[in-house]
mmCIF file of N, CA, C and O in Angstrom:
data_model
loop_
_atom_site.group_PDB
_atom_site.id
_atom_site.type_symbol
_atom_site.label_atom_id
_atom_site.label_comp_id
_atom_site.label_asym_id
_atom_site.label_seq_id
_atom_site.Cartn_x
_atom_site.Cartn_y
_atom_site.Cartn_z
ATOM 1 N N MET A 1 0.589 -10.422 -8.243
ATOM 2 C CA MET A 1 -0.195 -9.878 -7.316
ATOM 3 C C MET A 1 -1.348 -9.928 -7.133
ATOM 4 O O MET A 1 -1.563 -8.772 -8.643
ATOM 5 N N GLN A 2 -2.184 -9.967 -6.631
ATOM 6 C CA GLN A 2 -3.885 -8.834 -7.042
ATOM 7 C C GLN A 2 -3.979 -7.937 -5.766
ATOM 8 O O GLN A 2 -3.274 -8.084 -5.018
ATOM 9 N N ILE A 3 -4.504 -6.595 -6.550
ATOM 10 C CA ILE A 3 -4.566 -5.509 -5.494
ATOM 11 C C ILE A 3 -6.113 -5.453 -5.537
ATOM 12 O O ILE A 3 -6.489 -5.374 -6.930
ATOM 13 N N ASN A 4 -6.636 -5.594 -4.319
ATOM 14 C CA ASN A 4 -8.251 -4.908 -4.087
ATOM 15 C C ASN A 4 -8.525 -3.844 -3.633
ATOM 16 O O ASN A 4 -7.860 -3.823 -2.774
ATOM 17 N N LEU A 5 -9.306 -2.967 -4.418
ATOM 18 C CA LEU A 5 -9.072 -1.291 -3.867
ATOM 19 C C LEU A 5 -10.168 -1.122 -3.681
ATOM 20 O O LEU A 5 -11.496 -1.341 -4.466
ATOM 21 N N THR A 6 -10.404 -0.414 -2.653
ATOM 22 C CA THR A 6 -12.070 -0.036 -1.748
ATOM 23 C C THR A 6 -11.861 1.292 -1.532
ATOM 24 O O THR A 6 -10.987 1.784 -0.761
ATOM 25 N N GLY A 7 -12.504 2.468 -1.628
ATOM 26 C CA GLY A 7 -12.997 3.427 -1.145
ATOM 27 C C GLY A 7 -14.048 3.986 -0.344
ATOM 28 O O GLY A 7 -15.217 2.903 -0.262
ATOM 29 N N HIS A 8 -14.127 4.369 0.373
ATOM 30 C CA HIS A 8 -15.110 4.202 1.967
ATOM 31 C C HIS A 8 -15.364 6.164 1.506
ATOM 32 O O HIS A 8 -14.414 7.241 2.224
ATOM 33 N N HIS A 9 -16.674 6.574 1.250
ATOM 34 C CA HIS A 9 -16.707 8.221 1.229
ATOM 35 C C HIS A 9 -15.562 9.170 0.184
ATOM 36 O O HIS A 9 -15.471 9.932 -0.139
ATOM 37 N N VAL A 10 -15.093 7.929 -0.913
ATOM 38 C CA VAL A 10 -14.177 8.415 -2.311
ATOM 39 C C VAL A 10 -14.783 7.685 -3.156
ATOM 40 O O VAL A 10 -14.346 6.676 -2.641
ATOM 41 N N GLU A 11 -14.622 8.660 -4.528
ATOM 42 C CA GLU A 11 -14.918 7.742 -5.353
ATOM 43 C C GLU A 11 -13.627 7.061 -6.008
ATOM 44 O O GLU A 11 -12.981 8.129 -6.311
ATOM 45 N N ILE A 12 -13.867 6.030 -6.639
ATOM 46 C CA ILE A 12 -12.120 5.173 -7.044
ATOM 47 C C ILE A 12 -12.317 5.788 -8.659
ATOM 48 O O ILE A 12 -13.066 4.956 -9.193
ATOM 49 N N THR A 13 -11.724 6.550 -9.008
ATOM 50 C CA THR A 13 -11.608 6.681 -10.494
ATOM 51 C C THR A 13 -10.448 6.144 -11.445
ATOM 52 O O THR A 13 -9.330 5.346 -10.091
ATOM 53 N N ASP A 14 -10.281 6.199 -12.023
ATOM 54 C CA ASP A 14 -9.302 5.571 -13.313
ATOM 55 C C ASP A 14 -8.176 5.746 -12.964
ATOM 56 O O ASP A 14 -7.023 5.167 -12.434
ATOM 57 N N SER A 15 -8.376 7.305 -12.949
ATOM 58 C CA SER A 15 -6.490 7.843 -12.400
ATOM 59 C C SER A 15 -6.060 7.347 -11.386
ATOM 60 O O SER A 15 -4.951 6.889 -10.792
ATOM 61 N N LEU A 16 -6.844 7.298 -10.050
ATOM 62 C CA LEU A 16 -6.571 6.451 -8.552
ATOM 63 C C LEU A 16 -6.219 5.535 -8.900
ATOM 64 O O LEU A 16 -5.096 4.804 -8.436
ATOM 65 N N ARG A 17 -6.969 4.813 -9.603
ATOM 66 C CA ARG A 17 -6.369 3.432 -9.806
ATOM 67 C C ARG A 17 -5.198 3.161 -10.964
ATOM 68 O O ARG A 17 -4.594 1.985 -9.737
ATOM 69 N N ASP A 18 -4.852 3.411 -11.232
ATOM 70 C CA ASP A 18 -3.711 3.623 -12.437
ATOM 71 C C ASP A 18 -2.760 4.195 -11.274
ATOM 72 O O ASP A 18 -1.865 3.237 -11.485
ATOM 73 N N TYR A 19 -2.473 4.851 -10.536
ATOM 74 C CA TYR A 19 -1.767 5.223 -9.351
ATOM 75 C C TYR A 19 -1.009 4.417 -8.918
ATOM 76 O O TYR A 19 -0.062 4.034 -8.496
ATOM 77 N N VAL A 20 -2.415 3.759 -8.440
ATOM 78 C CA VAL A 20 -2.339 2.721 -6.945
ATOM 79 C C VAL A 20 -1.222 1.802 -7.435
ATOM 80 O O VAL A 20 -0.498 0.927 -7.018
ATOM 81 N N ASN A 21 -2.335 0.688 -8.845
ATOM 82 C CA ASN A 21 -1.167 0.010 -9.362
ATOM 83 C C ASN A 21 0.214 0.579 -9.481
ATOM 84 O O ASN A 21 0.674 -0.543 -9.568
ATOM 85 N N SER A 22 0.599 1.247 -10.053
ATOM 86 C CA SER A 22 1.926 1.664 -10.919
ATOM 87 C C SER A 22 2.924 1.540 -9.658
ATOM 88 O O SER A 22 3.653 1.343 -9.330
ATOM 89 N N LYS A 23 1.987 2.173 -8.341
ATOM 90 C CA LYS A 23 3.054 2.335 -7.081
ATOM 91 C C LYS A 23 3.151 1.063 -6.319
ATOM 92 O O LYS A 23 4.538 0.941 -6.678
ATOM 93 N N PHE A 24 2.401 -0.038 -6.895
ATOM 94 C CA PHE A 24 2.796 -0.748 -6.394
ATOM 95 C C PHE A 24 3.246 -2.061 -6.880
ATOM 96 O O PHE A 24 4.118 -3.187 -6.081
ATOM 97 N N ALA A 25 3.975 -1.981 -8.424
ATOM 98 C CA ALA A 25 4.364 -2.282 -9.319
ATOM 99 C C ALA A 25 5.980 -2.037 -8.362
ATOM 100 O O ALA A 25 6.913 -2.922 -8.615
ATOM 101 N N ARG A 26 5.918 -1.161 -8.292
ATOM 102 C CA ARG A 26 7.533 -0.782 -7.776
ATOM 103 C C ARG A 26 8.066 -1.674 -6.467
ATOM 104 O O ARG A 26 8.675 -2.312 -5.852
ATOM 105 N N LEU A 27 6.733 -1.508 -5.698
ATOM 106 C CA LEU A 27 6.907 -2.726 -4.158
ATOM 107 C C LEU A 27 7.312 -4.502 -5.135
ATOM 108 O O LEU A 27 7.796 -5.127 -4.340
ATOM 109 N N GLU A 28 6.442 -4.533 -5.879
ATOM 110 C CA GLU A 28 6.409 -5.937 -6.775
ATOM 111 C C GLU A 28 8.463 -6.318 -7.278
ATOM 112 O O GLU A 28 8.658 -7.511 -6.578
ATOM 113 N N ARG A 29 8.841 -5.424 -7.420
ATOM 114 C CA ARG A 29 10.410 -5.296 -7.597
ATOM 115 C C ARG A 29 11.298 -5.669 -6.323
ATOM 116 O O ARG A 29 12.169 -6.145 -6.997
ATOM 117 N N HIS A 30 10.589 -5.058 -5.309
ATOM 118 C CA HIS A 30 11.277 -5.611 -4.190
ATOM 119 C C HIS A 30 11.193 -7.125 -3.874
ATOM 120 O O HIS A 30 12.604 -7.464 -3.031
ATOM 121 N N PHE A 31 10.248 -8.008 -3.481
ATOM 122 C CA PHE A 31 9.754 -8.736 -3.236
ATOM 123 C C PHE A 31 9.089 -9.174 -4.306
ATOM 124 O O PHE A 31 7.759 -8.815 -4.067
ATOM 125 N N ASP A 32 8.907 -10.861 -4.567
ATOM 126 C CA ASP A 32 8.350 -11.302 -5.758
ATOM 127 C C ASP A 32 7.626 -11.778 -4.916
ATOM 128 O O ASP A 32 6.054 -12.329 -5.676
ATOM 129 N N ASN A 33 7.085 -12.248 -4.104
ATOM 130 C CA ASN A 33 6.264 -13.434 -3.128
ATOM 131 C C ASN A 33 4.909 -12.864 -2.831
ATOM 132 O O ASN A 33 5.039 -13.074 -1.565
ATOM 133 N N ILE A 34 4.467 -11.289 -3.105
ATOM 134 C CA ILE A 34 3.225 -10.555 -2.416
ATOM 135 C C ILE A 34 2.117 -11.137 -2.973
ATOM 136 O O ILE A 34 1.506 -11.916 -4.403
ATOM 137 N N THR A 35 1.483 -12.164 -1.988
ATOM 138 C CA THR A 35 0.289 -12.899 -3.088
ATOM 139 C C THR A 35 -1.163 -12.038 -3.305
ATOM 140 O O THR A 35 -1.496 -11.974 -4.380
ATOM 141 N N ASN A 36 -1.635 -10.871 -2.087
ATOM 142 C CA ASN A 36 -2.307 -9.838 -2.414
ATOM 143 C C ASN A 36 -2.739 -8.993 -1.435
ATOM 144 O O ASN A 36 -2.404 -9.030 -0.558
ATOM 145 N N VAL A 37 -2.850 -7.385 -2.347
ATOM 146 C CA VAL A 37 -3.331 -6.577 -1.425
ATOM 147 C C VAL A 37 -4.816 -5.983 -1.031
ATOM 148 O O VAL A 37 -5.055 -5.792 -2.533
ATOM 149 N N HIS A 38 -5.013 -5.725 -0.033
ATOM 150 C CA HIS A 38 -5.936 -4.581 -0.148
ATOM 151 C C HIS A 38 -5.972 -3.676 0.617
ATOM 152 O O HIS A 38 -5.377 -3.090 1.608
ATOM 153 N N VAL A 39 -6.541 -2.460 -0.619
ATOM 154 C CA VAL A 39 -6.106 -1.244 -0.056
ATOM 155 C C VAL A 39 -7.244 -0.480 -0.202
ATOM 156 O O VAL A 39 -8.362 -0.508 -0.550
ATOM 157 N N VAL A 40 -7.499 0.825 0.724
ATOM 158 C CA VAL A 40 -8.377 1.442 1.755
ATOM 159 C C VAL A 40 -8.346 2.566 1.629
ATOM 160 O O VAL A 40 -7.731 3.354 2.451
ATOM 161 N N LEU A 41 -8.852 3.696 0.473
ATOM 162 C CA LEU A 41 -8.456 4.644 0.903
ATOM 163 C C LEU A 41 -10.113 5.363 1.117
ATOM 164 O O LEU A 41 -11.314 5.345 0.748
ATOM 165 N N THR A 42 -9.670 6.276 1.922
ATOM 166 C CA THR A 42 -10.795 6.497 2.975
ATOM 167 C C THR A 42 -10.884 8.694 3.525
ATOM 168 O O THR A 42 -9.606 8.937 3.716
ATOM 169 N N LEU A 43 -11.375 9.259 3.499
ATOM 170 C CA LEU A 43 -12.127 11.130 3.671
ATOM 171 C C LEU A 43 -13.195 10.405 4.967
ATOM 172 O O LEU A 43 -13.638 10.632 5.694
ATOM 173 N N GLU A 44 -11.602 11.338 6.024
ATOM 174 C CA GLU A 44 -11.912 11.737 6.985
ATOM 175 C C GLU A 44 -11.647 13.235 7.430
ATOM 176 O O GLU A 44 -11.339 13.702 7.504
ATOM 177 N N LYS A 45 -13.259 13.610 7.444
ATOM 178 C CA LYS A 45 -12.969 15.230 7.460
ATOM 179 C C LYS A 45 -12.333 16.166 6.286
ATOM 180 O O LYS A 45 -12.396 15.966 5.119
ATOM 181 N N LEU A 46 -10.673 16.309 7.006
ATOM 182 C CA LEU A 46 -10.143 17.439 6.107
ATOM 183 C C LEU A 46 -8.768 16.080 5.676
ATOM 184 O O LEU A 46 -8.088 16.840 4.730
ATOM 185 N N GLN A 47 -8.316 14.901 6.516
ATOM 186 C CA GLN A 47 -7.840 14.245 5.853
ATOM 187 C C GLN A 47 -8.315 13.297 5.437
ATOM 188 O O GLN A 47 -8.571 12.447 4.711
ATOM 189 N N GLN A 48 -6.857 13.011 4.044
ATOM 190 C CA GLN A 48 -7.159 11.386 3.173
ATOM 191 C C GLN A 48 -6.257 10.295 3.858
ATOM 192 O O GLN A 48 -4.839 10.871 4.176
ATOM 193 N N VAL A 49 -6.946 9.572 4.017
ATOM 194 C CA VAL A 49 -5.943 8.138 4.331
ATOM 195 C C VAL A 49 -5.877 7.542 3.444
ATOM 196 O O VAL A 49 -7.071 6.809 2.936
ATOM 197 N N ALA A 50 -5.042 6.211 3.439
ATOM 198 C CA ALA A 50 -4.829 5.319 2.848
ATOM 199 C C ALA A 50 -3.989 4.230 3.464
ATOM 200 O O ALA A 50 -2.923 4.689 4.147
ATOM 201 N N GLU A 51 -4.255 3.044 3.292
ATOM 202 C CA GLU A 51 -4.176 2.205 4.000
ATOM 203 C C GLU A 51 -3.913 0.733 3.464
ATOM 204 O O GLU A 51 -4.802 0.518 2.674
ATOM 205 N N ALA A 52 -2.763 -0.066 4.104
ATOM 206 C CA ALA A 52 -3.641 -0.618 3.105
ATOM 207 C C ALA A 52 -2.578 -2.683 3.958
ATOM 208 O O ALA A 52 -2.055 -2.604 4.927
ATOM 209 N N LYS A 53 -2.756 -3.316 3.415
ATOM 210 C CA LYS A 53 -2.376 -4.934 4.419
ATOM 211 C C LYS A 53 -2.186 -5.505 3.007
ATOM 212 O O LYS A 53 -2.975 -5.951 2.515
ATOM 213 N N MET A 54 -1.133 -5.980 3.190
ATOM 214 C CA MET A 54 -0.583 -6.979 2.315
ATOM 215 C C MET A 54 -0.605 -8.763 2.565
ATOM 216 O O MET A 54 0.396 -8.560 3.968
ATOM 217 N N HIS A 55 -1.192 -9.020 1.624
ATOM 218 C CA HIS A 55 -0.665 -11.038 2.323
ATOM 219 C C HIS A 55 0.957 -11.609 1.967
ATOM 220 O O HIS A 55 0.953 -10.984 0.269
ATOM 221 N N LEU A 56 1.992 -11.335 2.151
ATOM 222 C CA LEU A 56 3.110 -12.747 1.378
ATOM 223 C C LEU A 56 3.423 -13.701 2.330
ATOM 224 O O LEU A 56 3.228 -13.823 3.384
ATOM 225 N N SER A 57 4.343 -14.657 1.511
ATOM 226 C CA SER A 57 5.055 -15.604 1.930
ATOM 227 C C SER A 57 5.621 -15.081 3.355
ATOM 228 O O SER A 57 6.405 -14.242 3.374
ATOM 229 N N GLY A 58 5.271 -15.953 4.120
ATOM 230 C CA GLY A 58 5.640 -15.462 5.395
ATOM 231 C C GLY A 58 5.203 -14.615 6.921
ATOM 232 O O GLY A 58 5.386 -14.358 7.834
ATOM 233 N N GLY A 59 3.962 -14.418 6.117
ATOM 234 C CA GLY A 59 3.783 -12.774 6.898
ATOM 235 C C GLY A 59 2.297 -12.243 6.143
ATOM 236 O O GLY A 59 2.492 -12.151 5.204
ATOM 237 N N GLU A 60 1.986 -11.429 7.122
ATOM 238 C CA GLU A 60 1.435 -10.137 6.309
ATOM 239 C C GLU A 60 2.010 -9.013 7.386
ATOM 240 O O GLU A 60 2.457 -8.678 8.016
ATOM 241 N N ILE A 61 1.890 -7.483 6.485
ATOM 242 C CA ILE A 61 2.431 -6.404 6.523
ATOM 243 C C ILE A 61 0.749 -5.141 6.328
ATOM 244 O O ILE A 61 0.295 -5.179 5.690
ATOM 245 N N PHE A 62 0.949 -4.084 7.348
ATOM 246 C CA PHE A 62 -0.304 -3.077 7.305
ATOM 247 C C PHE A 62 0.771 -1.484 7.455
ATOM 248 O O PHE A 62 1.530 -2.158 8.156
ATOM 249 N N ALA A 63 -0.099 -0.970 7.263
ATOM 250 C CA ALA A 63 0.440 0.392 6.879
ATOM 251 C C ALA A 63 -0.791 1.183 7.099
ATOM 252 O O ALA A 63 -1.486 0.826 6.138
ATOM 253 N N ASN A 64 -0.610 2.813 6.632
ATOM 254 C CA ASN A 64 -0.967 3.658 7.014
ATOM 255 C C ASN A 64 -0.871 4.990 6.762
ATOM 256 O O ASN A 64 0.405 5.222 7.410
ATOM 257 N N ALA A 65 -1.284 5.722 6.075
ATOM 258 C CA ALA A 65 -0.802 7.139 5.938
ATOM 259 C C ALA A 65 -1.694 8.078 5.661
ATOM 260 O O ALA A 65 -3.137 7.983 5.128
ATOM 261 N N GLN A 66 -1.169 9.437 6.413
ATOM 262 C CA GLN A 66 -2.506 10.210 6.267
ATOM 263 C C GLN A 66 -2.018 11.645 5.721
ATOM 264 O O GLN A 66 -0.838 11.948 5.621
ATOM 265 N N HIS A 67 -2.594 12.048 4.470
ATOM 266 C CA HIS A 67 -2.064 13.217 4.275
ATOM 267 C C HIS A 67 -3.305 14.453 3.461
ATOM 268 O O HIS A 67 -4.432 14.336 3.447
ATOM 269 N N ASP A 68 -2.987 16.100 3.310
ATOM 270 C CA ASP A 68 -4.420 16.206 3.244
ATOM 271 C C ASP A 68 -4.840 16.110 1.554
ATOM 272 O O ASP A 68 -5.777 16.117 1.153
ATOM 273 N N ASP A 69 -3.505 15.424 0.174
ATOM 274 C CA ASP A 69 -3.791 14.726 -1.137
ATOM 275 C C ASP A 69 -4.089 13.560 -0.638
ATOM 276 O O ASP A 69 -2.391 12.618 -0.169
ATOM 277 N N MET A 70 -4.887 12.995 -2.132
ATOM 278 C CA MET A 70 -4.795 12.008 -1.461
ATOM 279 C C MET A 70 -4.034 10.775 -2.347
ATOM 280 O O MET A 70 -3.060 10.247 -1.811
ATOM 281 N N TYR A 71 -3.242 11.363 -2.961
ATOM 282 C CA TYR A 71 -1.762 11.178 -3.781
ATOM 283 C C TYR A 71 -0.808 11.252 -2.937
ATOM 284 O O TYR A 71 -0.109 9.907 -3.133
ATOM 285 N N ALA A 72 0.010 11.909 -2.207
ATOM 286 C CA ALA A 72 0.528 12.216 -0.912
ATOM 287 C C ALA A 72 0.595 10.836 0.187
ATOM 288 O O ALA A 72 1.359 10.783 0.537
ATOM 289 N N ALA A 73 -0.807 10.585 0.168
ATOM 290 C CA ALA A 73 -1.281 9.645 1.104
ATOM 291 C C ALA A 73 -0.609 8.793 0.333
ATOM 292 O O ALA A 73 -0.440 7.760 1.030
ATOM 293 N N ILE A 74 -1.381 8.326 -0.632
ATOM 294 C CA ILE A 74 -1.048 6.951 -1.031
ATOM 295 C C ILE A 74 1.164 6.785 -1.284
ATOM 296 O O ILE A 74 1.862 5.682 -1.134
ATOM 297 N N ASP A 75 1.578 7.993 -1.533
ATOM 298 C CA ASP A 75 3.340 7.649 -1.657
ATOM 299 C C ASP A 75 3.576 8.133 -0.471
ATOM 300 O O ASP A 75 4.463 6.978 -0.074
ATOM 301 N N GLY A 76 2.692 7.786 0.969
ATOM 302 C CA GLY A 76 3.466 7.699 2.002
ATOM 303 C C GLY A 76 3.204 6.541 2.465
ATOM 304 O O GLY A 76 4.315 5.632 3.199
ATOM 305 N N LEU A 77 1.702 6.075 1.883
ATOM 306 C CA LEU A 77 2.090 4.346 2.490
ATOM 307 C C LEU A 77 3.088 3.579 1.616
ATOM 308 O O LEU A 77 3.511 2.162 2.372
ATOM 309 N N ILE A 78 2.841 3.551 0.227
ATOM 310 C CA ILE A 78 3.767 2.929 -0.451
ATOM 311 C C ILE A 78 4.831 2.605 -0.101
ATOM 312 O O ILE A 78 5.859 2.178 0.697
ATOM 313 N N ASP A 79 6.018 4.109 0.583
ATOM 314 C CA ASP A 79 7.073 4.122 1.366
ATOM 315 C C ASP A 79 7.328 3.766 2.496
ATOM 316 O O ASP A 79 8.335 2.768 2.650
ATOM 317 N N LYS A 80 5.851 3.290 3.758
ATOM 318 C CA LYS A 80 6.198 2.660 4.605
ATOM 319 C C LYS A 80 6.059 0.975 4.529
ATOM 320 O O LYS A 80 6.850 0.207 4.439
ATOM 321 N N LEU A 81 5.338 0.766 3.344
ATOM 322 C CA LEU A 81 5.208 -0.356 2.817
ATOM 323 C C LEU A 81 6.846 -1.639 3.095
ATOM 324 O O LEU A 81 7.152 -2.442 2.438
ATOM 325 N N ASP A 82 7.736 -0.236 1.800
ATOM 326 C CA ASP A 82 9.066 -0.355 0.834
ATOM 327 C C ASP A 82 9.589 -0.669 2.046
ATOM 328 O O ASP A 82 10.283 -1.783 2.155
ATOM 329 N N ARG A 83 9.692 0.085 3.566
ATOM 330 C CA ARG A 83 10.606 -0.282 4.604
ATOM 331 C C ARG A 83 10.244 -1.568 5.262
ATOM 332 O O ARG A 83 10.891 -2.128 5.353
ATOM 333 N N GLN A 84 9.138 -1.851 5.681
ATOM 334 C CA GLN A 84 8.530 -3.119 5.756
ATOM 335 C C GLN A 84 8.559 -4.325 4.847
ATOM 336 O O GLN A 84 9.427 -5.061 5.749
ATOM 337 N N ILE A 85 8.407 -4.421 3.796
ATOM 338 C CA ILE A 85 9.232 -5.135 3.044
ATOM 339 C C ILE A 85 10.119 -5.701 2.948
ATOM 340 O O ILE A 85 11.097 -6.791 3.296
ATOM 341 N N ILE A 86 11.623 -4.294 2.822
ATOM 342 C CA ILE A 86 12.643 -4.687 3.169
ATOM 343 C C ILE A 86 13.611 -5.557 4.400
ATOM 344 O O ILE A 86 14.237 -6.474 3.839
ATOM 345 N N LYS A 87 13.052 -4.612 5.320
ATOM 346 C CA LYS A 87 12.993 -5.406 6.963
ATOM 347 C C LYS A 87 12.543 -6.280 6.852
ATOM 348 O O LYS A 87 13.398 -7.575 7.252
ATOM 349 N N HIS A 88 11.035 -7.587 5.884
ATOM 350 C CA HIS A 88 10.581 -8.746 5.947
ATOM 351 C C HIS A 88 11.576 -9.259 5.549
ATOM 352 O O HIS A 88 11.550 -10.826 5.793
ATOM 353 N N LYS A 89 12.450 -9.028 4.100
ATOM 354 C CA LYS A 89 13.048 -10.198 3.180
ATOM 355 C C LYS A 89 14.427 -9.886 4.075
ATOM 356 O O LYS A 89 14.915 -11.423 3.963
ATOM 357 N N GLU A 90 14.964 -9.100 5.033
ATOM 358 C CA GLU A 90 16.245 -9.491 5.720
ATOM 359 C C GLU A 90 15.897 -10.421 6.698
ATOM 360 O O GLU A 90 16.871 -11.233 6.822
ATOM 361 N N LYS A 91 14.906 -10.304 7.335
ATOM 362 C CA LYS A 91 14.410 -11.419 8.225
ATOM 363 C C LYS A 91 14.421 -13.001 7.715
ATOM 364 O O LYS A 91 15.519 -13.624 7.993
ATOM 365 N N LEU A 92 13.949 -12.460 6.451
ATOM 366 C CA LEU A 92 13.753 -13.949 5.780
ATOM 367 C C LEU A 92 15.151 -14.726 5.141
ATOM 368 O O LEU A 92 15.513 -15.613 5.003
ATOM 369 N N LYS A 93 16.531 -14.000 4.797
ATOM 370 C CA LYS A 93 17.496 -14.402 4.619
ATOM 371 C C LYS A 93 18.439 -14.779 5.639
ATOM 372 O O LYS A 93 19.457 -15.500 6.266
ATOM 373 N N GLN A 94 17.721 -13.881 6.773
ATOM 374 C CA GLN A 94 18.870 -14.412 8.176
ATOM 375 C C GLN A 94 18.189 -16.275 8.658
ATOM 376 O O GLN A 94 19.154 -16.655 9.126
ATOM 377 N N LYS A 95 17.354 -16.265 8.612
ATOM 378 C CA LYS A 95 16.748 -17.610 8.382
ATOM 379 C C LYS A 95 17.384 -18.697 7.404
ATOM 380 O O LYS A 95 17.377 -19.590 7.913
#
């Protein structure tokens, strides 16, 4: 899985990059066929926004999350993506 990390009005530090990589490793345990992920971290006034677009076999998944803390926004994003991946995997099994 290839992760492209972009910051918009946010500097991407090594600790932030490691945190995102460790969280996306959790998603890879649920579904192996993730080809690449584009993550955008944005600062909008007082809100920290994390959004991601995942390309996987059989489709594409998009999610975003907002919070006062960037790490909490990333956690919310991962939770949303996790639910969507599980739903996508269930659909593939039904076919």
